[in-house]
Amino acid sequence: MPTVAPLIIFKLSMFIIVTLQPPPALSLTPCRTSCGSIAINYPFGIDDGCGAPQFRSMLNCSTDLFFLTPSGGYKVQHIDYDKKTMTIYDPAMSTCSILQPHHDFIMTDIQSVTIPPTPDTVFALLNCSIDSPALNHYKNLCFDFSGHSCDELYGACNAFRVFHLLTNSSPPCCFTGYDTVKFMRMNILDCTHYTTVINTDNLRGIGPLDWVYGIKLSFTVPETGCERCSQSGGACGYDTETEVMTCLCSSSTNYTRECAGGSLAAGDHRSSHSPWTFFHVAILLVLSLLLVI
């Protein structure tokens, strides 16, 4: 029986030590970090106030991730954060295998600056009139696309072969860049359809049936000190009213640059408990050992 008291003191001391250990860092930020299989990292966000304000309201997550523009929602197929590119696809766009109703690809002025199509994204304007400005006054806007021609496009693709059948010849077409469709709509260009092809630098000698159809966008990451916020366990965001950068640490707590106790969240496990508390624990341990002796 004389060993019961020190045993109790010893167990109590060990319990106090264990409970005083710092808890593991948990992410309590209000920002979702994925949509389906696609990671959502800075500068993007799918919740208002998350990411960089330049990309505000550009993404929507339902069952899939969509890039939103004035002309509609485009399914996001991939985001490469190292190369800073986003590949999107328009289900309503004509391709080599399907002919879709005419429509335009329209971006906001902010999108045209912050996340424009890459230079290796080619817009193929199809079934154009011989009076099309892209073939006359602005013919310098059309360029050679890896050695490919209109005849090849109309001949190889079932969807576009109908244009050849209707006129018994190959209607004019134009391979051009985004700036052309940015400043001139399809009705001004006087072309009935368009399609877009990506990774065009690698398509020389490859037929239209094997092209990759879609639109690749390029973006830049604003320098706002986001890395410091991320290392503290927070998510980079902004004030929804002022659009000033903030570090989102929980659903109710925001800081200017980093989360409170950031070194702990970043992996530094130094305890925040006072030395006085551990002093008392040490006293209890010594007493329990003396009583045993």
mmCIF file of C-alpha atoms in Angstrom:
data_model
loop_
_atom_site.group_PDB
_atom_site.id
_atom_site.type_symbol
_atom_site.label_atom_id
_atom_site.label_comp_id
_atom_site.label_asym_id
_atom_site.label_seq_id
_atom_site.Cartn_x
_atom_site.Cartn_y
_atom_site.Cartn_z
ATOM 1 C CA MET A 1 0.000 0.000 0.000
ATOM 2 C CA PRO A 2 2.789 2.523 0.635
ATOM 3 C CA THR A 3 3.586 2.531 -3.085
ATOM 4 C CA VAL A 4 0.098 3.586 -4.133
ATOM 5 C CA ALA A 5 0.538 7.314 -3.499
ATOM 6 C CA PRO A 6 3.779 7.707 -5.433
ATOM 7 C CA LEU A 7 2.363 5.568 -8.238
ATOM 8 C CA ILE A 8 -0.622 7.874 -8.516
ATOM 9 C CA ILE A 9 1.642 10.939 -8.501
ATOM 10 C CA PHE A 10 3.845 9.397 -11.196
ATOM 11 C CA LYS A 11 0.872 8.585 -13.461
ATOM 12 C CA LEU A 12 -0.577 12.038 -12.889
ATOM 13 C CA SER A 13 2.744 13.617 -13.839
ATOM 14 C CA MET A 14 2.980 11.588 -17.047
ATOM 15 C CA PHE A 15 -0.625 12.492 -17.939
ATOM 16 C CA ILE A 16 0.151 16.199 -17.527
ATOM 17 C CA ILE A 17 3.246 15.928 -19.733
ATOM 18 C CA VAL A 18 1.323 14.153 -22.502
ATOM 19 C CA THR A 19 -1.570 16.604 -22.448
ATOM 20 C CA LEU A 20 0.809 19.549 -22.593
ATOM 21 C CA GLN A 21 2.352 18.399 -25.875
ATOM 22 C CA PRO A 22 1.458 20.770 -28.735
ATOM 23 C CA PRO A 23 -1.309 19.469 -31.000
ATOM 24 C CA PRO A 24 -0.511 18.705 -34.631
ATOM 25 C CA ALA A 25 -0.976 21.577 -37.039
ATOM 26 C CA LEU A 26 -4.385 21.434 -38.694
ATOM 27 C CA SER A 27 -5.567 23.313 -41.753
ATOM 28 C CA LEU A 28 -8.618 25.317 -40.784
ATOM 29 C CA THR A 29 -8.620 27.618 -43.778
ATOM 30 C CA PRO A 30 -11.988 28.258 -45.450
ATOM 31 C CA CYS A 31 -10.568 27.672 -48.944
ATOM 32 C CA ARG A 32 -11.200 24.424 -50.807
ATOM 33 C CA THR A 33 -7.992 22.964 -52.199
ATOM 34 C CA SER A 34 -9.394 20.765 -54.958
ATOM 35 C CA CYS A 35 -12.302 20.278 -57.323
ATOM 36 C CA GLY A 36 -12.646 16.695 -58.392
ATOM 37 C CA SER A 37 -9.145 15.540 -59.311
ATOM 38 C CA ILE A 38 -7.804 19.053 -59.982
ATOM 39 C CA ALA A 39 -5.798 20.802 -57.263
ATOM 40 C CA ILE A 40 -6.735 24.407 -56.545
ATOM 41 C CA ASN A 41 -3.622 26.344 -55.541
ATOM 42 C CA TYR A 42 -2.723 30.016 -55.472
ATOM 43 C CA PRO A 43 -3.380 32.183 -57.472
ATOM 44 C CA PHE A 44 -6.715 30.432 -58.075
ATOM 45 C CA GLY A 45 -9.639 29.972 -55.731
ATOM 46 C CA ILE A 46 -13.133 28.526 -56.007
ATOM 47 C CA ASP A 47 -14.407 30.277 -52.881
ATOM 48 C CA ASP A 48 -14.805 34.046 -52.831
ATOM 49 C CA GLY A 49 -11.895 35.652 -51.027
ATOM 50 C CA CYS A 50 -9.506 32.793 -51.825
ATOM 51 C CA GLY A 51 -6.577 33.066 -54.216
ATOM 52 C CA ALA A 52 -5.564 36.295 -55.924
ATOM 53 C CA PRO A 53 -8.222 38.952 -56.604
ATOM 54 C CA GLN A 54 -7.126 39.155 -60.269
ATOM 55 C CA PHE A 55 -8.657 35.691 -60.766
ATOM 56 C CA ARG A 56 -11.806 36.328 -58.749
ATOM 57 C CA SER A 57 -14.939 34.480 -59.918
ATOM 58 C CA MET A 58 -13.115 32.874 -62.849
ATOM 59 C CA LEU A 59 -13.561 29.302 -61.608
ATOM 60 C CA ASN A 60 -16.670 27.398 -60.637
ATOM 61 C CA CYS A 61 -16.715 23.957 -59.055
ATOM 62 C CA SER A 62 -19.822 21.844 -59.551
ATOM 63 C CA THR A 63 -19.276 18.218 -60.478
ATOM 64 C CA ASP A 64 -16.340 19.450 -62.583
ATOM 65 C CA LEU A 65 -14.180 22.566 -62.618
ATOM 66 C CA PHE A 66 -15.166 25.247 -65.123
ATOM 67 C CA PHE A 67 -13.421 28.395 -66.325
ATOM 68 C CA LEU A 68 -16.031 31.131 -66.664
ATOM 69 C CA THR A 69 -16.016 33.755 -69.420
ATOM 70 C CA PRO A 70 -18.713 35.998 -70.939
ATOM 71 C CA SER A 71 -19.182 33.401 -73.699
ATOM 72 C CA GLY A 72 -19.788 30.509 -71.306
ATOM 73 C CA GLY A 73 -18.195 27.932 -69.021
ATOM 74 C CA TYR A 74 -15.259 25.890 -70.300
ATOM 75 C CA LYS A 75 -14.318 22.630 -68.638
ATOM 76 C CA VAL A 76 -10.870 22.719 -67.052
ATOM 77 C CA GLN A 77 -8.911 19.637 -68.061
ATOM 78 C CA HIS A 78 -5.604 20.385 -66.381
ATOM 79 C CA ILE A 79 -3.705 23.060 -64.438
ATOM 80 C CA ASP A 80 0.084 22.933 -64.574
ATOM 81 C CA TYR A 81 1.355 25.114 -61.729
ATOM 82 C CA ASP A 82 4.987 24.628 -62.716
ATOM 83 C CA LYS A 83 4.502 25.746 -66.327
ATOM 84 C CA LYS A 84 1.722 28.141 -65.275
ATOM 85 C CA THR A 85 -0.791 26.918 -67.841
ATOM 86 C CA MET A 86 -4.434 25.883 -67.727
ATOM 87 C CA THR A 87 -5.996 23.711 -70.433
ATOM 88 C CA ILE A 88 -9.716 24.170 -71.025
ATOM 89 C CA TYR A 89 -12.175 22.572 -73.411
ATOM 90 C CA ASP A 90 -15.416 23.861 -74.866
ATOM 91 C CA PRO A 91 -17.959 21.026 -75.273
ATOM 92 C CA ALA A 92 -19.831 23.264 -77.749
ATOM 93 C CA MET A 93 -16.777 23.812 -79.985
ATOM 94 C CA SER A 94 -16.451 22.196 -83.400
ATOM 95 C CA THR A 95 -13.698 19.607 -83.758
ATOM 96 C CA CYS A 96 -12.523 17.218 -86.441
ATOM 97 C CA SER A 97 -15.213 14.734 -85.412
ATOM 98 C CA ILE A 98 -18.230 16.956 -84.654
ATOM 99 C CA LEU A 99 -19.678 20.160 -86.131
ATOM 100 C CA GLN A 100 -21.261 22.465 -83.574
ATOM 101 C CA PRO A 101 -23.411 25.603 -83.998
ATOM 102 C CA HIS A 102 -21.512 28.848 -84.487
ATOM 103 C CA HIS A 103 -20.445 30.814 -81.410
ATOM 104 C CA ASP A 104 -17.651 33.133 -80.265
ATOM 105 C CA PHE A 105 -14.922 32.751 -77.656
ATOM 106 C CA ILE A 106 -15.052 35.884 -75.513
ATOM 107 C CA MET A 107 -12.924 36.816 -72.501
ATOM 108 C CA THR A 108 -13.140 39.833 -70.209
ATOM 109 C CA ASP A 109 -10.480 42.524 -70.481
ATOM 110 C CA ILE A 110 -8.965 41.319 -67.185
ATOM 111 C CA GLN A 111 -8.857 37.712 -68.400
ATOM 112 C CA SER A 112 -7.221 38.752 -71.671
ATOM 113 C CA VAL A 113 -4.378 40.252 -69.637
ATOM 114 C CA THR A 114 -4.039 37.892 -66.666
ATOM 115 C CA ILE A 115 -4.737 34.514 -68.312
ATOM 116 C CA PRO A 116 -4.659 34.790 -72.139
ATOM 117 C CA PRO A 117 -4.370 31.847 -74.559
ATOM 118 C CA THR A 118 -0.797 30.686 -75.135
ATOM 119 C CA PRO A 119 1.034 31.401 -78.404
ATOM 120 C CA ASP A 120 0.868 27.692 -79.308
ATOM 121 C CA THR A 121 -2.950 27.765 -79.240
ATOM 122 C CA VAL A 122 -4.138 28.209 -82.834
ATOM 123 C CA PHE A 123 -7.641 29.323 -83.822
ATOM 124 C CA ALA A 124 -8.704 27.819 -87.149
ATOM 125 C CA LEU A 125 -11.399 29.975 -88.781
ATOM 126 C CA LEU A 126 -13.452 27.746 -91.071
ATOM 127 C CA ASN A 127 -15.766 28.160 -94.056
ATOM 128 C CA CYS A 128 -14.858 31.814 -94.496
ATOM 129 C CA SER A 129 -16.218 34.084 -97.198
ATOM 130 C CA ILE A 130 -13.817 35.257 -99.888
ATOM 131 C CA ASP A 131 -14.662 38.755 -98.598
ATOM 132 C CA SER A 132 -13.519 37.980 -95.066
ATOM 133 C CA PRO A 133 -11.313 40.775 -93.678
ATOM 134 C CA ALA A 134 -8.962 38.056 -92.389
ATOM 135 C CA LEU A 135 -8.287 37.100 -95.997
ATOM 136 C CA ASN A 136 -8.096 40.592 -97.416
ATOM 137 C CA HIS A 137 -7.278 43.772 -95.500
ATOM 138 C CA TYR A 138 -6.047 41.824 -92.448
ATOM 139 C CA LYS A 139 -4.613 38.824 -94.265
ATOM 140 C CA ASN A 140 -1.366 39.261 -92.325
ATOM 141 C CA LEU A 141 -3.299 37.902 -89.322
ATOM 142 C CA CYS A 142 -3.356 34.453 -90.942
ATOM 143 C CA PHE A 143 -0.186 32.379 -90.744
ATOM 144 C CA ASP A 144 1.241 29.037 -91.705
ATOM 145 C CA PHE A 145 0.365 26.410 -89.143
ATOM 146 C CA SER A 146 3.125 23.794 -89.067
ATOM 147 C CA GLY A 147 2.751 23.241 -92.794
ATOM 148 C CA HIS A 148 -0.970 22.394 -92.647
ATOM 149 C CA SER A 149 -3.567 23.679 -95.127
ATOM 150 C CA CYS A 150 -7.307 24.247 -95.451
ATOM 151 C CA ASP A 151 -7.564 21.374 -97.936
ATOM 152 C CA GLU A 152 -6.057 19.019 -95.373
ATOM 153 C CA LEU A 153 -8.499 20.140 -92.703
ATOM 154 C CA TYR A 154 -11.570 19.863 -94.917
ATOM 155 C CA GLY A 155 -10.449 16.567 -96.409
ATOM 156 C CA ALA A 156 -9.434 14.713 -93.247
ATOM 157 C CA CYS A 157 -12.235 15.741 -90.889
ATOM 158 C CA ASN A 158 -15.725 14.312 -91.322
ATOM 159 C CA ALA A 159 -17.181 17.322 -89.495
ATOM 160 C CA PHE A 160 -15.629 19.842 -91.890
ATOM 161 C CA ARG A 161 -15.978 17.814 -95.084
ATOM 162 C CA VAL A 162 -19.529 19.114 -95.427
ATOM 163 C CA PHE A 163 -18.133 22.554 -96.332
ATOM 164 C CA HIS A 164 -16.230 20.995 -99.221
ATOM 165 C CA LEU A 165 -19.292 19.061 -100.396
ATOM 166 C CA LEU A 166 -21.533 22.137 -100.398
ATOM 167 C CA THR A 167 -19.243 24.158 -102.671
ATOM 168 C CA ASN A 168 -17.408 21.346 -104.487
ATOM 169 C CA SER A 169 -14.208 23.115 -103.448
ATOM 170 C CA SER A 170 -12.326 23.987 -100.271
ATOM 171 C CA PRO A 171 -13.717 27.194 -98.739
ATOM 172 C CA PRO A 172 -11.127 29.641 -97.459
ATOM 173 C CA CYS A 173 -9.917 29.207 -93.903
ATOM 174 C CA CYS A 174 -7.462 31.063 -91.681
ATOM 175 C CA PHE A 175 -5.069 29.856 -89.012
ATOM 176 C CA THR A 176 -4.664 32.706 -86.556
ATOM 177 C CA GLY A 177 -4.036 33.642 -82.932
ATOM 178 C CA TYR A 178 -6.286 34.739 -80.105
ATOM 179 C CA ASP A 179 -5.811 38.468 -80.775
ATOM 180 C CA THR A 180 -7.775 38.099 -84.026
ATOM 181 C CA VAL A 181 -10.912 36.684 -82.399
ATOM 182 C CA LYS A 182 -10.409 39.018 -79.455
ATOM 183 C CA PHE A 183 -10.961 42.118 -81.569
ATOM 184 C CA MET A 184 -13.225 40.695 -84.312
ATOM 185 C CA ARG A 185 -16.246 38.459 -83.734
ATOM 186 C CA MET A 186 -17.060 35.622 -86.087
ATOM 187 C CA ASN A 187 -19.751 37.601 -87.898
ATOM 188 C CA ILE A 188 -17.198 40.346 -88.635
ATOM 189 C CA LEU A 189 -14.607 37.791 -89.729
ATOM 190 C CA ASP A 190 -17.319 36.320 -91.980
ATOM 191 C CA CYS A 191 -16.451 32.716 -91.070
ATOM 192 C CA THR A 192 -19.158 30.299 -89.982
ATOM 193 C CA HIS A 193 -17.158 28.126 -87.567
ATOM 194 C CA TYR A 194 -13.893 27.847 -85.709
ATOM 195 C CA THR A 195 -11.915 25.254 -83.821
ATOM 196 C CA THR A 196 -8.876 25.567 -81.573
ATOM 197 C CA VAL A 197 -5.787 23.381 -81.442
ATOM 198 C CA ILE A 198 -3.108 23.303 -78.729
ATOM 199 C CA ASN A 199 0.525 22.206 -78.578
ATOM 200 C CA THR A 200 0.836 23.226 -82.226
ATOM 201 C CA ASP A 201 4.629 23.384 -82.132
ATOM 202 C CA ASN A 202 4.661 19.578 -82.117
ATOM 203 C CA LEU A 203 2.088 18.947 -84.874
ATOM 204 C CA ARG A 204 4.213 19.164 -88.017
ATOM 205 C CA GLY A 205 3.512 16.086 -90.098
ATOM 206 C CA ILE A 206 0.597 15.032 -87.876
ATOM 207 C CA GLY A 207 -2.894 14.970 -89.415
ATOM 208 C CA PRO A 208 -5.995 16.731 -88.016
ATOM 209 C CA LEU A 209 -7.437 13.465 -86.674
ATOM 210 C CA ASP A 210 -4.589 13.343 -84.153
ATOM 211 C CA TRP A 211 -4.568 16.997 -83.141
ATOM 212 C CA VAL A 212 -5.356 17.982 -79.554
ATOM 213 C CA TYR A 213 -8.388 20.280 -79.562
ATOM 214 C CA GLY A 214 -8.854 22.799 -76.766
ATOM 215 C CA ILE A 215 -7.491 26.100 -75.476
ATOM 216 C CA LYS A 216 -4.367 26.454 -73.370
ATOM 217 C CA LEU A 217 -4.169 29.538 -71.161
ATOM 218 C CA SER A 218 -1.088 31.037 -69.510
ATOM 219 C CA PHE A 219 -1.120 32.805 -66.156
ATOM 220 C CA THR A 220 1.309 34.548 -63.832
ATOM 221 C CA VAL A 221 1.468 34.295 -60.046
ATOM 222 C CA PRO A 222 1.306 37.723 -58.333
ATOM 223 C CA GLU A 223 4.158 38.440 -55.915
ATOM 224 C CA THR A 224 2.240 39.110 -52.687
ATOM 225 C CA GLY A 225 4.227 37.185 -50.097
ATOM 226 C CA CYS A 226 1.951 34.174 -50.377
ATOM 227 C CA GLU A 227 4.727 31.702 -49.536
ATOM 228 C CA ARG A 228 5.047 33.144 -46.035
ATOM 229 C CA CYS A 229 1.329 32.705 -45.460
ATOM 230 C CA SER A 230 1.343 29.125 -46.757
ATOM 231 C CA GLN A 231 4.280 28.165 -44.541
ATOM 232 C CA SER A 232 2.365 29.385 -41.506
ATOM 233 C CA GLY A 233 -0.511 27.007 -42.289
ATOM 234 C CA GLY A 234 -2.770 29.580 -43.917
ATOM 235 C CA ALA A 235 -4.190 30.096 -47.398
ATOM 236 C CA CYS A 236 -3.567 33.185 -49.483
ATOM 237 C CA GLY A 237 -6.646 35.232 -50.141
ATOM 238 C CA TYR A 238 -8.026 38.739 -50.143
ATOM 239 C CA ASP A 239 -10.597 40.948 -48.480
ATOM 240 C CA THR A 240 -13.783 40.619 -50.536
ATOM 241 C CA GLU A 241 -14.541 44.339 -50.186
ATOM 242 C CA THR A 242 -11.126 45.967 -50.582
ATOM 243 C CA GLU A 243 -9.349 43.075 -52.401
ATOM 244 C CA VAL A 244 -6.327 43.647 -50.160
ATOM 245 C CA MET A 245 -4.213 40.513 -49.659
ATOM 246 C CA THR A 246 -4.894 38.583 -46.440
ATOM 247 C CA CYS A 247 -3.714 35.297 -44.957
ATOM 248 C CA LEU A 248 -6.776 33.118 -44.311
ATOM 249 C CA CYS A 249 -6.188 31.058 -41.190
ATOM 250 C CA SER A 250 -9.693 29.868 -40.284
ATOM 251 C CA SER A 251 -13.302 30.581 -41.174
ATOM 252 C CA SER A 252 -13.285 33.493 -38.729
ATOM 253 C CA THR A 253 -9.638 34.535 -38.390
ATOM 254 C CA ASN A 254 -7.541 36.391 -40.949
ATOM 255 C CA TYR A 255 -4.104 37.971 -40.693
ATOM 256 C CA THR A 256 -2.210 40.347 -42.910
ATOM 257 C CA ARG A 257 0.798 38.162 -43.724
ATOM 258 C CA GLU A 258 0.806 34.895 -41.764
ATOM 259 C CA CYS A 259 -1.212 32.910 -39.244
ATOM 260 C CA ALA A 260 -0.582 33.374 -35.521
ATOM 261 C CA GLY A 261 1.870 30.752 -34.238
ATOM 262 C CA GLY A 262 2.925 30.298 -37.835
ATOM 263 C CA SER A 263 6.255 28.697 -36.981
ATOM 264 C CA LEU A 264 4.405 25.891 -35.231
ATOM 265 C CA ALA A 265 2.087 25.307 -38.161
ATOM 266 C CA ALA A 266 5.033 25.277 -40.515
ATOM 267 C CA GLY A 267 6.680 22.420 -38.642
ATOM 268 C CA ASP A 268 8.432 24.083 -35.696
ATOM 269 C CA HIS A 269 7.118 22.120 -32.710
ATOM 270 C CA ARG A 270 8.308 24.353 -29.924
ATOM 271 C CA SER A 271 5.720 24.375 -27.162
ATOM 272 C CA SER A 272 3.850 27.504 -26.220
ATOM 273 C CA HIS A 273 3.360 26.326 -22.608
ATOM 274 C CA SER A 274 5.157 28.266 -19.873
ATOM 275 C CA PRO A 275 8.383 26.957 -18.292
ATOM 276 C CA TRP A 276 6.710 27.338 -14.881
ATOM 277 C CA THR A 277 4.235 24.579 -15.761
ATOM 278 C CA PHE A 278 7.015 22.162 -16.647
ATOM 279 C CA PHE A 279 8.852 23.130 -13.451
ATOM 280 C CA HIS A 280 5.876 21.919 -11.432
ATOM 281 C CA VAL A 281 5.776 18.676 -13.409
ATOM 282 C CA ALA A 282 9.456 18.121 -12.662
ATOM 283 C CA ILE A 283 8.785 18.627 -8.927
ATOM 284 C CA LEU A 284 6.022 16.005 -9.047
ATOM 285 C CA LEU A 285 8.341 13.523 -10.761
ATOM 286 C CA VAL A 286 11.102 14.055 -8.143
ATOM 287 C CA LEU A 287 8.623 13.662 -5.265
ATOM 288 C CA SER A 288 7.263 10.424 -6.694
ATOM 289 C CA LEU A 289 10.773 8.986 -7.027
ATOM 290 C CA LEU A 290 11.712 10.032 -3.456
ATOM 291 C CA LEU A 291 8.592 8.382 -2.073
ATOM 292 C CA VAL A 292 9.425 5.180 -3.891
ATOM 293 C CA ILE A 293 12.914 5.242 -2.339
#
